């Protein structure tokens, strides 16, 4: 993008420096005239009867004063141009970095090492913005690539099943319909999860008073048959934990956490404990489950989209798409809360959600 025609900042500063010196020189000459030359007698005898007089002094002083003013003007222009260039050099680097970022290159950093001043603060803030922007863009690109891959899989399976059915009309029709139904259900679930994740990131929802304890009981009641089939003991404890937010999103958050705790558990005789409380003006939801031991370096990645970890990938009817905890993290962040994941020493996971409480 080309700059509009007009004086540059460097030229404006140069003219300002030169003008300041010229005005300072003129004021100095005015002071000399007012406080010195005006008191010299303008007659043939001069001051105290000794020559020269005012006429001779002015005639001798005027050319030297004019030369001095001309020198100050030229010196102000040259010195101002150099000083303005040095002063605006950091701004030039910042402008170049901004143009690179505008062209799509977000990896460039200014990394100004000069002394701490306003330009250094601006440079550091710009580098920090570029770093966050690069991270966000990379995350969005990974998310788009993973989402495309996950959506492509059920579509490819459906196409394969239809091709097989077209080439073999005698194939069992009921089996084909059942498999297509399963694949289509998975694709719909993935699409709804993506939409819900996008909605949570935008935080465009109406807030109302919500009690996390009631949502915990509702989620536990919904998932109790699943827990019983897996011989998992599911319990809800604690008291009221009120917060402001979207009830639908918060219910999905609690449901996802409880479902993860049930699915990623021991093969049998495992436990899931859901606890709610209010502590120091903060509403707390804590979900603890038994299960296999999780590597400490795996836990921080579980909230990333499509990151399930080798130990957590399932192949049964509850196989996820890796968006459960990503949705939870998005909802918690949209409600101004925090999400903590801590692996239990004996296996399993302790998940703690903290949201701003309300009276």
mmCIF file of C-alpha atoms in Angstrom:
data_model
loop_
_atom_site.group_PDB
_atom_site.id
_atom_site.type_symbol
_atom_site.label_atom_id
_atom_site.label_comp_id
_atom_site.label_asym_id
_atom_site.label_seq_id
_atom_site.Cartn_x
_atom_site.Cartn_y
_atom_site.Cartn_z
ATOM 1 C CA UNK A 1 0.000 0.000 0.000
ATOM 2 C CA UNK A 2 1.541 3.286 -1.154
ATOM 3 C CA UNK A 3 1.681 6.271 1.163
ATOM 4 C CA UNK A 4 -0.302 9.334 0.177
ATOM 5 C CA UNK A 5 1.683 12.237 -1.228
ATOM 6 C CA UNK A 6 2.872 14.720 1.367
ATOM 7 C CA UNK A 7 5.752 15.541 3.663
ATOM 8 C CA UNK A 8 7.303 12.575 5.424
ATOM 9 C CA UNK A 9 7.735 12.493 9.171
ATOM 10 C CA UNK A 10 11.510 12.690 8.738
ATOM 11 C CA UNK A 11 11.252 15.828 6.592
ATOM 12 C CA UNK A 12 8.797 17.422 9.021
ATOM 13 C CA UNK A 13 11.158 16.769 11.936
ATOM 14 C CA UNK A 14 14.078 18.155 9.907
ATOM 15 C CA UNK A 15 12.231 21.355 9.097
ATOM 16 C CA UNK A 16 11.197 21.611 12.739
ATOM 17 C CA UNK A 17 14.814 21.324 13.925
ATOM 18 C CA UNK A 18 16.058 23.847 11.347
ATOM 19 C CA UNK A 19 13.232 26.239 12.099
ATOM 20 C CA UNK A 20 13.917 25.997 15.818
ATOM 21 C CA UNK A 21 17.598 26.857 15.327
ATOM 22 C CA UNK A 22 16.737 29.741 13.005
ATOM 23 C CA UNK A 23 14.232 31.167 15.458
ATOM 24 C CA UNK A 24 16.703 30.722 18.328
ATOM 25 C CA UNK A 25 19.378 32.577 16.318
ATOM 26 C CA UNK A 26 16.960 35.380 15.460
ATOM 27 C CA UNK A 27 15.979 35.726 19.115
ATOM 28 C CA UNK A 28 19.649 35.890 20.085
ATOM 29 C CA UNK A 29 20.282 38.697 17.566
ATOM 30 C CA UNK A 30 17.197 40.497 18.829
ATOM 31 C CA UNK A 31 18.534 40.311 22.368
ATOM 32 C CA UNK A 32 21.869 41.745 21.165
ATOM 33 C CA UNK A 33 20.060 44.611 19.460
ATOM 34 C CA UNK A 34 17.699 45.343 22.333
ATOM 35 C CA UNK A 35 20.221 45.192 25.146
ATOM 36 C CA UNK A 36 23.416 46.357 23.429
ATOM 37 C CA UNK A 37 23.379 48.092 20.056
ATOM 38 C CA UNK A 38 20.393 50.326 20.736
ATOM 39 C CA UNK A 39 22.363 52.058 23.538
ATOM 40 C CA UNK A 40 25.329 52.909 21.288
ATOM 41 C CA UNK A 41 25.093 56.621 20.237
ATOM 42 C CA UNK A 42 24.407 57.181 16.583
ATOM 43 C CA UNK A 43 26.766 60.156 16.030
ATOM 44 C CA UNK A 44 30.215 60.810 14.735
ATOM 45 C CA UNK A 45 31.840 60.649 18.181
ATOM 46 C CA UNK A 46 30.569 57.195 19.025
ATOM 47 C CA UNK A 47 30.329 55.755 22.535
ATOM 48 C CA UNK A 48 32.039 57.917 25.234
ATOM 49 C CA UNK A 49 33.590 59.989 22.491
ATOM 50 C CA UNK A 50 35.375 56.961 21.060
ATOM 51 C CA UNK A 51 34.608 55.542 17.628
ATOM 52 C CA UNK A 52 33.006 53.433 16.238
ATOM 53 C CA UNK A 53 29.380 54.503 16.440
ATOM 54 C CA UNK A 54 26.113 52.501 16.047
ATOM 55 C CA UNK A 55 26.130 52.800 12.256
ATOM 56 C CA UNK A 56 29.576 51.267 11.977
ATOM 57 C CA UNK A 57 28.787 48.518 14.507
ATOM 58 C CA UNK A 58 25.546 47.575 12.745
ATOM 59 C CA UNK A 59 27.236 47.604 9.353
ATOM 60 C CA UNK A 60 30.030 45.386 10.674
ATOM 61 C CA UNK A 61 27.763 43.086 12.723
ATOM 62 C CA UNK A 62 24.913 42.588 10.210
ATOM 63 C CA UNK A 63 26.848 40.513 7.603
ATOM 64 C CA UNK A 64 28.274 38.279 10.342
ATOM 65 C CA UNK A 65 24.795 37.855 11.863
ATOM 66 C CA UNK A 66 23.279 36.982 8.475
ATOM 67 C CA UNK A 67 26.035 34.456 7.825
ATOM 68 C CA UNK A 68 25.465 32.933 11.256
ATOM 69 C CA UNK A 69 21.724 32.605 10.601
ATOM 70 C CA UNK A 70 22.405 30.985 7.231
ATOM 71 C CA UNK A 71 24.874 28.583 8.861
ATOM 72 C CA UNK A 72 22.341 27.712 11.585
ATOM 73 C CA UNK A 73 19.698 27.051 8.952
ATOM 74 C CA UNK A 74 21.943 24.749 6.904
ATOM 75 C CA UNK A 75 23.265 23.079 10.043
ATOM 76 C CA UNK A 76 19.699 22.584 11.288
ATOM 77 C CA UNK A 77 18.648 20.991 8.009
ATOM 78 C CA UNK A 78 21.586 18.587 7.823
ATOM 79 C CA UNK A 79 21.708 17.809 11.527
ATOM 80 C CA UNK A 80 17.934 17.535 11.740
ATOM 81 C CA UNK A 81 17.852 15.110 8.792
ATOM 82 C CA UNK A 82 20.460 12.881 10.438
ATOM 83 C CA UNK A 83 18.905 13.045 13.905
ATOM 84 C CA UNK A 84 15.404 12.445 12.541
ATOM 85 C CA UNK A 85 16.694 9.424 10.641
ATOM 86 C CA UNK A 86 18.241 7.963 13.771
ATOM 87 C CA UNK A 87 15.152 8.686 15.833
ATOM 88 C CA UNK A 88 12.793 7.134 13.266
ATOM 89 C CA UNK A 89 14.963 4.103 12.465
ATOM 90 C CA UNK A 90 13.088 1.864 14.971
ATOM 91 C CA UNK A 91 9.797 2.997 13.461
ATOM 92 C CA UNK A 92 11.089 2.012 10.030
ATOM 93 C CA UNK A 93 11.888 -1.487 11.328
ATOM 94 C CA UNK A 94 8.437 -1.768 12.861
ATOM 95 C CA UNK A 95 6.835 -0.632 9.584
ATOM 96 C CA UNK A 96 8.837 -3.213 7.618
ATOM 97 C CA UNK A 97 7.754 -5.947 10.039
ATOM 98 C CA UNK A 98 4.120 -4.834 9.740
ATOM 99 C CA UNK A 99 4.326 -5.020 5.939
ATOM 100 C CA UNK A 100 5.799 -8.519 6.141
ATOM 101 C CA UNK A 101 2.974 -9.540 8.472
ATOM 102 C CA UNK A 102 0.461 -8.020 6.070
ATOM 103 C CA UNK A 103 1.899 -10.143 3.251
ATOM 104 C CA UNK A 104 1.356 -13.292 5.308
ATOM 105 C CA UNK A 105 4.789 -13.756 6.905
ATOM 106 C CA UNK A 106 4.161 -13.967 10.650
ATOM 107 C CA UNK A 107 7.481 -15.561 11.636
ATOM 108 C CA UNK A 108 9.458 -12.311 11.418
ATOM 109 C CA UNK A 109 10.338 -10.585 14.701
ATOM 110 C CA UNK A 110 11.820 -7.130 15.295
ATOM 111 C CA UNK A 111 13.687 -8.054 18.502
ATOM 112 C CA UNK A 112 14.908 -4.530 19.186
ATOM 113 C CA UNK A 113 17.902 -4.524 21.543
ATOM 114 C CA UNK A 114 18.320 -0.759 22.058
ATOM 115 C CA UNK A 115 17.768 0.944 25.385
ATOM 116 C CA UNK A 116 14.288 0.882 26.871
ATOM 117 C CA UNK A 117 12.168 3.683 25.423
ATOM 118 C CA UNK A 118 8.784 4.172 23.762
ATOM 119 C CA UNK A 119 9.946 2.591 20.498
ATOM 120 C CA UNK A 120 11.318 -0.434 22.377
ATOM 121 C CA UNK A 121 7.974 -0.874 24.158
ATOM 122 C CA UNK A 122 6.135 -0.618 20.842
ATOM 123 C CA UNK A 123 8.513 -3.149 19.276
ATOM 124 C CA UNK A 124 8.092 -5.633 22.128
ATOM 125 C CA UNK A 125 4.306 -5.262 22.013
ATOM 126 C CA UNK A 126 4.346 -5.809 18.236
ATOM 127 C CA UNK A 127 6.533 -8.922 18.582
ATOM 128 C CA UNK A 128 4.187 -10.287 21.226
ATOM 129 C CA UNK A 129 1.196 -9.648 18.972
ATOM 130 C CA UNK A 130 2.905 -11.395 16.048
ATOM 131 C CA UNK A 131 3.752 -14.380 18.232
ATOM 132 C CA UNK A 132 0.168 -14.757 19.424
ATOM 133 C CA UNK A 133 -1.189 -14.223 15.927
ATOM 134 C CA UNK A 134 1.184 -16.810 14.445
ATOM 135 C CA UNK A 135 0.213 -19.313 17.130
ATOM 136 C CA UNK A 136 -3.493 -18.656 16.563
ATOM 137 C CA UNK A 137 -3.200 -18.974 12.771
ATOM 138 C CA UNK A 138 -1.178 -22.186 13.086
ATOM 139 C CA UNK A 139 -3.767 -23.574 15.486
ATOM 140 C CA UNK A 140 -6.589 -22.681 13.114
ATOM 141 C CA UNK A 141 -4.751 -24.279 10.187
ATOM 142 C CA UNK A 142 -4.190 -27.476 12.163
ATOM 143 C CA UNK A 143 -7.821 -27.438 13.228
ATOM 144 C CA UNK A 144 -9.056 -26.984 9.636
ATOM 145 C CA UNK A 145 -6.766 -29.749 8.375
ATOM 146 C CA UNK A 146 -7.802 -32.151 11.132
ATOM 147 C CA UNK A 147 -11.498 -31.305 10.714
ATOM 148 C CA UNK A 148 -11.252 -31.900 6.965
ATOM 149 C CA UNK A 149 -9.537 -35.220 7.594
ATOM 150 C CA UNK A 150 -12.101 -36.318 10.176
ATOM 151 C CA UNK A 151 -15.038 -35.335 7.932
ATOM 152 C CA UNK A 152 -13.429 -36.957 4.921
ATOM 153 C CA UNK A 153 -13.230 -40.355 6.617
ATOM 154 C CA UNK A 154 -16.991 -41.028 7.061
ATOM 155 C CA UNK A 155 -17.718 -39.631 3.619
ATOM 156 C CA UNK A 156 -15.126 -41.921 2.059
ATOM 157 C CA UNK A 157 -16.546 -44.918 3.951
ATOM 158 C CA UNK A 158 -20.082 -44.065 2.787
ATOM 159 C CA UNK A 159 -18.904 -43.814 -0.810
ATOM 160 C CA UNK A 160 -17.120 -47.158 -0.556
ATOM 161 C CA UNK A 161 -20.222 -48.847 0.855
ATOM 162 C CA UNK A 162 -22.389 -47.395 -1.914
ATOM 163 C CA UNK A 163 -19.908 -48.502 -4.603
ATOM 164 C CA UNK A 164 -19.898 -52.011 -3.186
ATOM 165 C CA UNK A 165 -23.706 -52.070 -3.099
ATOM 166 C CA UNK A 166 -23.917 -50.830 -6.688
ATOM 167 C CA UNK A 167 -21.500 -53.491 -7.941
ATOM 168 C CA UNK A 168 -23.112 -56.259 -5.887
ATOM 169 C CA UNK A 169 -26.928 -55.795 -5.899
ATOM 170 C CA UNK A 170 -27.380 -59.124 -4.100
ATOM 171 C CA UNK A 171 -25.543 -57.876 -1.013
ATOM 172 C CA UNK A 172 -27.442 -57.782 2.282
ATOM 173 C CA UNK A 173 -29.395 -54.523 2.165
ATOM 174 C CA UNK A 174 -30.100 -54.325 5.900
ATOM 175 C CA UNK A 175 -26.400 -54.613 6.739
ATOM 176 C CA UNK A 176 -25.599 -51.844 4.258
ATOM 177 C CA UNK A 177 -28.237 -49.525 5.734
ATOM 178 C CA UNK A 178 -27.020 -50.206 9.265
ATOM 179 C CA UNK A 179 -23.412 -49.445 8.400
ATOM 180 C CA UNK A 180 -24.398 -46.310 6.489
ATOM 181 C CA UNK A 181 -26.484 -45.205 9.464
ATOM 182 C CA UNK A 182 -23.539 -45.662 11.819
ATOM 183 C CA UNK A 183 -21.166 -43.734 9.557
ATOM 184 C CA UNK A 184 -23.710 -40.955 8.988
ATOM 185 C CA UNK A 185 -24.368 -40.655 12.729
ATOM 186 C CA UNK A 186 -20.656 -40.215 13.343
ATOM 187 C CA UNK A 187 -20.431 -37.524 10.645
ATOM 188 C CA UNK A 188 -23.408 -35.658 12.123
ATOM 189 C CA UNK A 189 -21.912 -35.866 15.608
ATOM 190 C CA UNK A 190 -18.618 -34.489 14.350
ATOM 191 C CA UNK A 191 -20.345 -31.626 12.524
ATOM 192 C CA UNK A 192 -22.379 -30.711 15.602
ATOM 193 C CA UNK A 193 -19.230 -30.813 17.728
ATOM 194 C CA UNK A 194 -17.454 -28.466 15.312
ATOM 195 C CA UNK A 195 -20.377 -26.047 15.359
ATOM 196 C CA UNK A 196 -20.532 -26.160 19.143
ATOM 197 C CA UNK A 197 -16.792 -25.542 19.388
ATOM 198 C CA UNK A 198 -17.109 -22.565 17.065
ATOM 199 C CA UNK A 199 -19.991 -21.179 19.104
ATOM 200 C CA UNK A 200 -18.028 -21.513 22.323
ATOM 201 C CA UNK A 201 -15.053 -19.665 20.807
ATOM 202 C CA UNK A 202 -17.292 -16.765 19.700
ATOM 203 C CA UNK A 203 -18.960 -16.487 23.135
ATOM 204 C CA UNK A 204 -22.113 -15.088 21.505
ATOM 205 C CA UNK A 205 -24.700 -16.432 23.925
ATOM 206 C CA UNK A 206 -27.202 -15.066 26.413
ATOM 207 C CA UNK A 207 -26.153 -15.392 30.057
ATOM 208 C CA UNK A 208 -28.420 -16.442 32.860
ATOM 209 C CA UNK A 209 -28.107 -17.874 36.348
ATOM 210 C CA UNK A 210 -27.052 -21.547 36.276
ATOM 211 C CA UNK A 211 -26.431 -24.006 39.120
ATOM 212 C CA UNK A 212 -23.648 -26.425 38.252
ATOM 213 C CA UNK A 213 -24.882 -28.922 40.852
ATOM 214 C CA UNK A 214 -28.181 -29.317 38.979
ATOM 215 C CA UNK A 215 -26.344 -29.744 35.688
ATOM 216 C CA UNK A 216 -24.097 -32.364 37.289
ATOM 217 C CA UNK A 217 -27.123 -34.340 38.503
ATOM 218 C CA UNK A 218 -28.769 -34.119 35.079
ATOM 219 C CA UNK A 219 -25.631 -35.278 33.281
ATOM 220 C CA UNK A 220 -25.139 -38.125 35.762
ATOM 221 C CA UNK A 221 -28.738 -39.245 35.340
ATOM 222 C CA UNK A 222 -28.351 -39.227 31.551
ATOM 223 C CA UNK A 223 -25.109 -41.219 31.592
ATOM 224 C CA UNK A 224 -26.047 -43.599 34.402
ATOM 225 C CA UNK A 225 -27.120 -46.415 31.993
ATOM 226 C CA UNK A 226 -23.751 -46.164 30.246
ATOM 227 C CA UNK A 227 -21.942 -46.334 33.581
ATOM 228 C CA UNK A 228 -23.991 -49.342 34.685
ATOM 229 C CA UNK A 229 -23.237 -51.229 31.471
ATOM 230 C CA UNK A 230 -19.546 -50.676 32.082
ATOM 231 C CA UNK A 231 -19.885 -51.478 35.796
ATOM 232 C CA UNK A 232 -18.711 -47.989 36.747
ATOM 233 C CA UNK A 233 -19.905 -46.418 39.993
ATOM 234 C CA UNK A 234 -21.085 -42.885 39.247
ATOM 235 C CA UNK A 235 -21.774 -40.490 42.142
ATOM 236 C CA UNK A 236 -22.573 -36.790 42.576
ATOM 237 C CA UNK A 237 -21.642 -34.931 45.769
ATOM 238 C CA UNK A 238 -21.345 -31.373 47.017
ATOM 239 C CA UNK A 239 -23.656 -28.388 47.087
ATOM 240 C CA UNK A 240 -24.851 -25.508 44.976
ATOM 241 C CA UNK A 241 -22.379 -23.803 42.643
ATOM 242 C CA UNK A 242 -24.036 -20.906 40.850
ATOM 243 C CA UNK A 243 -22.590 -18.985 37.925
ATOM 244 C CA UNK A 244 -23.751 -16.847 35.001
ATOM 245 C CA UNK A 245 -23.663 -18.394 31.554
ATOM 246 C CA UNK A 246 -25.432 -20.363 28.861
ATOM 247 C CA UNK A 247 -27.202 -23.350 30.405
ATOM 248 C CA UNK A 248 -27.044 -25.365 27.173
ATOM 249 C CA UNK A 249 -23.292 -24.918 26.778
ATOM 250 C CA UNK A 250 -22.564 -25.543 30.445
ATOM 251 C CA UNK A 251 -24.679 -28.716 30.361
ATOM 252 C CA UNK A 252 -22.679 -29.906 27.353
ATOM 253 C CA UNK A 253 -19.481 -29.107 29.253
ATOM 254 C CA UNK A 254 -20.525 -31.192 32.275
ATOM 255 C CA UNK A 255 -21.868 -34.012 30.085
ATOM 256 C CA UNK A 256 -18.656 -34.219 28.079
ATOM 257 C CA UNK A 257 -16.561 -34.377 31.223
ATOM 258 C CA UNK A 258 -18.696 -37.057 32.855
ATOM 259 C CA UNK A 259 -18.849 -39.107 29.649
ATOM 260 C CA UNK A 260 -15.072 -38.930 29.258
ATOM 261 C CA UNK A 261 -14.675 -40.013 32.872
ATOM 262 C CA UNK A 262 -16.937 -43.021 32.294
ATOM 263 C CA UNK A 263 -15.569 -44.075 28.899
ATOM 264 C CA UNK A 264 -11.881 -43.640 29.734
ATOM 265 C CA UNK A 265 -11.992 -45.726 32.886
ATOM 266 C CA UNK A 266 -11.152 -49.213 34.089
ATOM 267 C CA UNK A 267 -12.691 -52.140 32.187
ATOM 268 C CA UNK A 268 -14.843 -52.834 35.261
ATOM 269 C CA UNK A 269 -15.349 -51.765 38.887
ATOM 270 C CA UNK A 270 -14.183 -48.220 38.218
ATOM 271 C CA UNK A 271 -15.506 -45.061 39.854
ATOM 272 C CA UNK A 272 -16.471 -41.546 38.750
ATOM 273 C CA UNK A 273 -17.061 -38.822 41.336
ATOM 274 C CA UNK A 274 -18.651 -35.490 40.421
ATOM 275 C CA UNK A 275 -18.368 -32.782 43.078
ATOM 276 C CA UNK A 276 -19.647 -29.194 43.059
ATOM 277 C CA UNK A 277 -19.031 -26.433 45.564
ATOM 278 C CA UNK A 278 -18.613 -22.693 45.998
ATOM 279 C CA UNK A 279 -15.238 -21.572 47.289
ATOM 280 C CA UNK A 280 -14.239 -17.943 47.798
ATOM 281 C CA UNK A 281 -16.692 -16.527 45.266
ATOM 282 C CA UNK A 282 -15.778 -19.180 42.689
ATOM 283 C CA UNK A 283 -18.005 -22.023 41.534
ATOM 284 C CA UNK A 284 -16.031 -25.252 41.328
ATOM 285 C CA UNK A 285 -16.832 -28.431 39.413
ATOM 286 C CA UNK A 286 -14.515 -31.364 40.111
ATOM 287 C CA UNK A 287 -14.688 -34.697 38.291
ATOM 288 C CA UNK A 288 -12.397 -37.541 39.329
ATOM 289 C CA UNK A 289 -12.228 -41.002 37.827
ATOM 290 C CA UNK A 290 -10.185 -44.160 37.958
ATOM 291 C CA UNK A 291 -8.464 -45.546 34.911
ATOM 292 C CA UNK A 292 -5.082 -46.230 33.341
ATOM 293 C CA UNK A 293 -2.142 -44.063 34.249
ATOM 294 C CA UNK A 294 -1.616 -41.115 31.916
ATOM 295 C CA UNK A 295 1.842 -39.814 30.944
ATOM 296 C CA UNK A 296 2.316 -36.289 32.373
ATOM 297 C CA UNK A 297 3.315 -34.917 28.958
ATOM 298 C CA UNK A 298 0.071 -36.220 27.407
ATOM 299 C CA UNK A 299 -2.335 -34.411 29.753
ATOM 300 C CA UNK A 300 -1.681 -30.811 28.556
ATOM 301 C CA UNK A 301 -2.441 -31.841 24.960
ATOM 302 C CA UNK A 302 -5.845 -33.375 25.703
ATOM 303 C CA UNK A 303 -7.654 -30.036 25.304
ATOM 304 C CA UNK A 304 -6.327 -29.567 21.772
ATOM 305 C CA UNK A 305 -8.804 -30.432 18.982
ATOM 306 C CA UNK A 306 -8.519 -34.009 17.686
ATOM 307 C CA UNK A 307 -5.858 -34.882 20.260
ATOM 308 C CA UNK A 308 -6.895 -38.075 22.003
ATOM 309 C CA UNK A 309 -3.617 -39.733 22.828
ATOM 310 C CA UNK A 310 -2.774 -43.365 22.136
ATOM 311 C CA UNK A 311 -4.046 -44.494 25.509
ATOM 312 C CA UNK A 312 -7.419 -42.836 25.022
ATOM 313 C CA UNK A 313 -8.424 -43.839 21.492
ATOM 314 C CA UNK A 314 -11.385 -46.185 21.516
ATOM 315 C CA UNK A 315 -12.882 -48.351 18.802
ATOM 316 C CA UNK A 316 -16.277 -49.143 20.334
ATOM 317 C CA UNK A 317 -19.590 -47.310 19.960
ATOM 318 C CA UNK A 318 -18.296 -44.451 22.086
ATOM 319 C CA UNK A 319 -15.214 -43.733 20.002
ATOM 320 C CA UNK A 320 -14.802 -39.989 20.008
ATOM 321 C CA UNK A 321 -13.472 -37.542 17.465
ATOM 322 C CA UNK A 322 -11.091 -35.823 19.853
ATOM 323 C CA UNK A 323 -13.256 -32.750 20.415
ATOM 324 C CA UNK A 324 -14.749 -33.521 23.841
ATOM 325 C CA UNK A 325 -12.186 -31.751 26.008
ATOM 326 C CA UNK A 326 -11.560 -29.148 23.298
ATOM 327 C CA UNK A 327 -15.244 -28.193 23.516
ATOM 328 C CA UNK A 328 -15.041 -28.148 27.309
ATOM 329 C CA UNK A 329 -11.994 -25.897 27.203
ATOM 330 C CA UNK A 330 -13.699 -23.559 24.730
ATOM 331 C CA UNK A 331 -16.856 -23.309 26.862
ATOM 332 C CA UNK A 332 -14.890 -22.706 30.072
ATOM 333 C CA UNK A 333 -12.799 -20.017 28.391
ATOM 334 C CA UNK A 334 -15.904 -18.309 26.964
ATOM 335 C CA UNK A 335 -17.367 -18.156 30.492
ATOM 336 C CA UNK A 336 -14.210 -16.600 31.952
ATOM 337 C CA UNK A 337 -13.184 -19.718 33.862
ATOM 338 C CA UNK A 338 -10.219 -22.054 34.085
ATOM 339 C CA UNK A 339 -9.794 -25.764 33.335
ATOM 340 C CA UNK A 340 -7.187 -27.864 35.144
ATOM 341 C CA UNK A 341 -6.266 -31.453 34.243
ATOM 342 C CA UNK A 342 -4.163 -33.415 36.722
ATOM 343 C CA UNK A 343 -3.283 -37.123 36.319
ATOM 344 C CA UNK A 344 -3.985 -39.205 39.426
ATOM 345 C CA UNK A 345 -1.023 -41.175 40.841
ATOM 346 C CA UNK A 346 -3.067 -44.405 40.843
ATOM 347 C CA UNK A 347 -4.443 -43.815 37.345
ATOM 348 C CA UNK A 348 -7.253 -41.769 35.940
ATOM 349 C CA UNK A 349 -7.710 -38.026 35.755
ATOM 350 C CA UNK A 350 -8.778 -35.200 38.048
ATOM 351 C CA UNK A 351 -10.551 -32.408 36.154
ATOM 352 C CA UNK A 352 -11.323 -29.117 37.918
ATOM 353 C CA UNK A 353 -13.430 -26.350 36.388
ATOM 354 C CA UNK A 354 -13.527 -22.958 38.091
ATOM 355 C CA UNK A 355 -16.099 -20.383 36.988
ATOM 356 C CA UNK A 356 -16.942 -16.943 38.378
ATOM 357 C CA UNK A 357 -19.567 -17.451 41.056
ATOM 358 C CA UNK A 358 -22.751 -15.474 41.676
ATOM 359 C CA UNK A 359 -24.643 -14.939 44.942
#
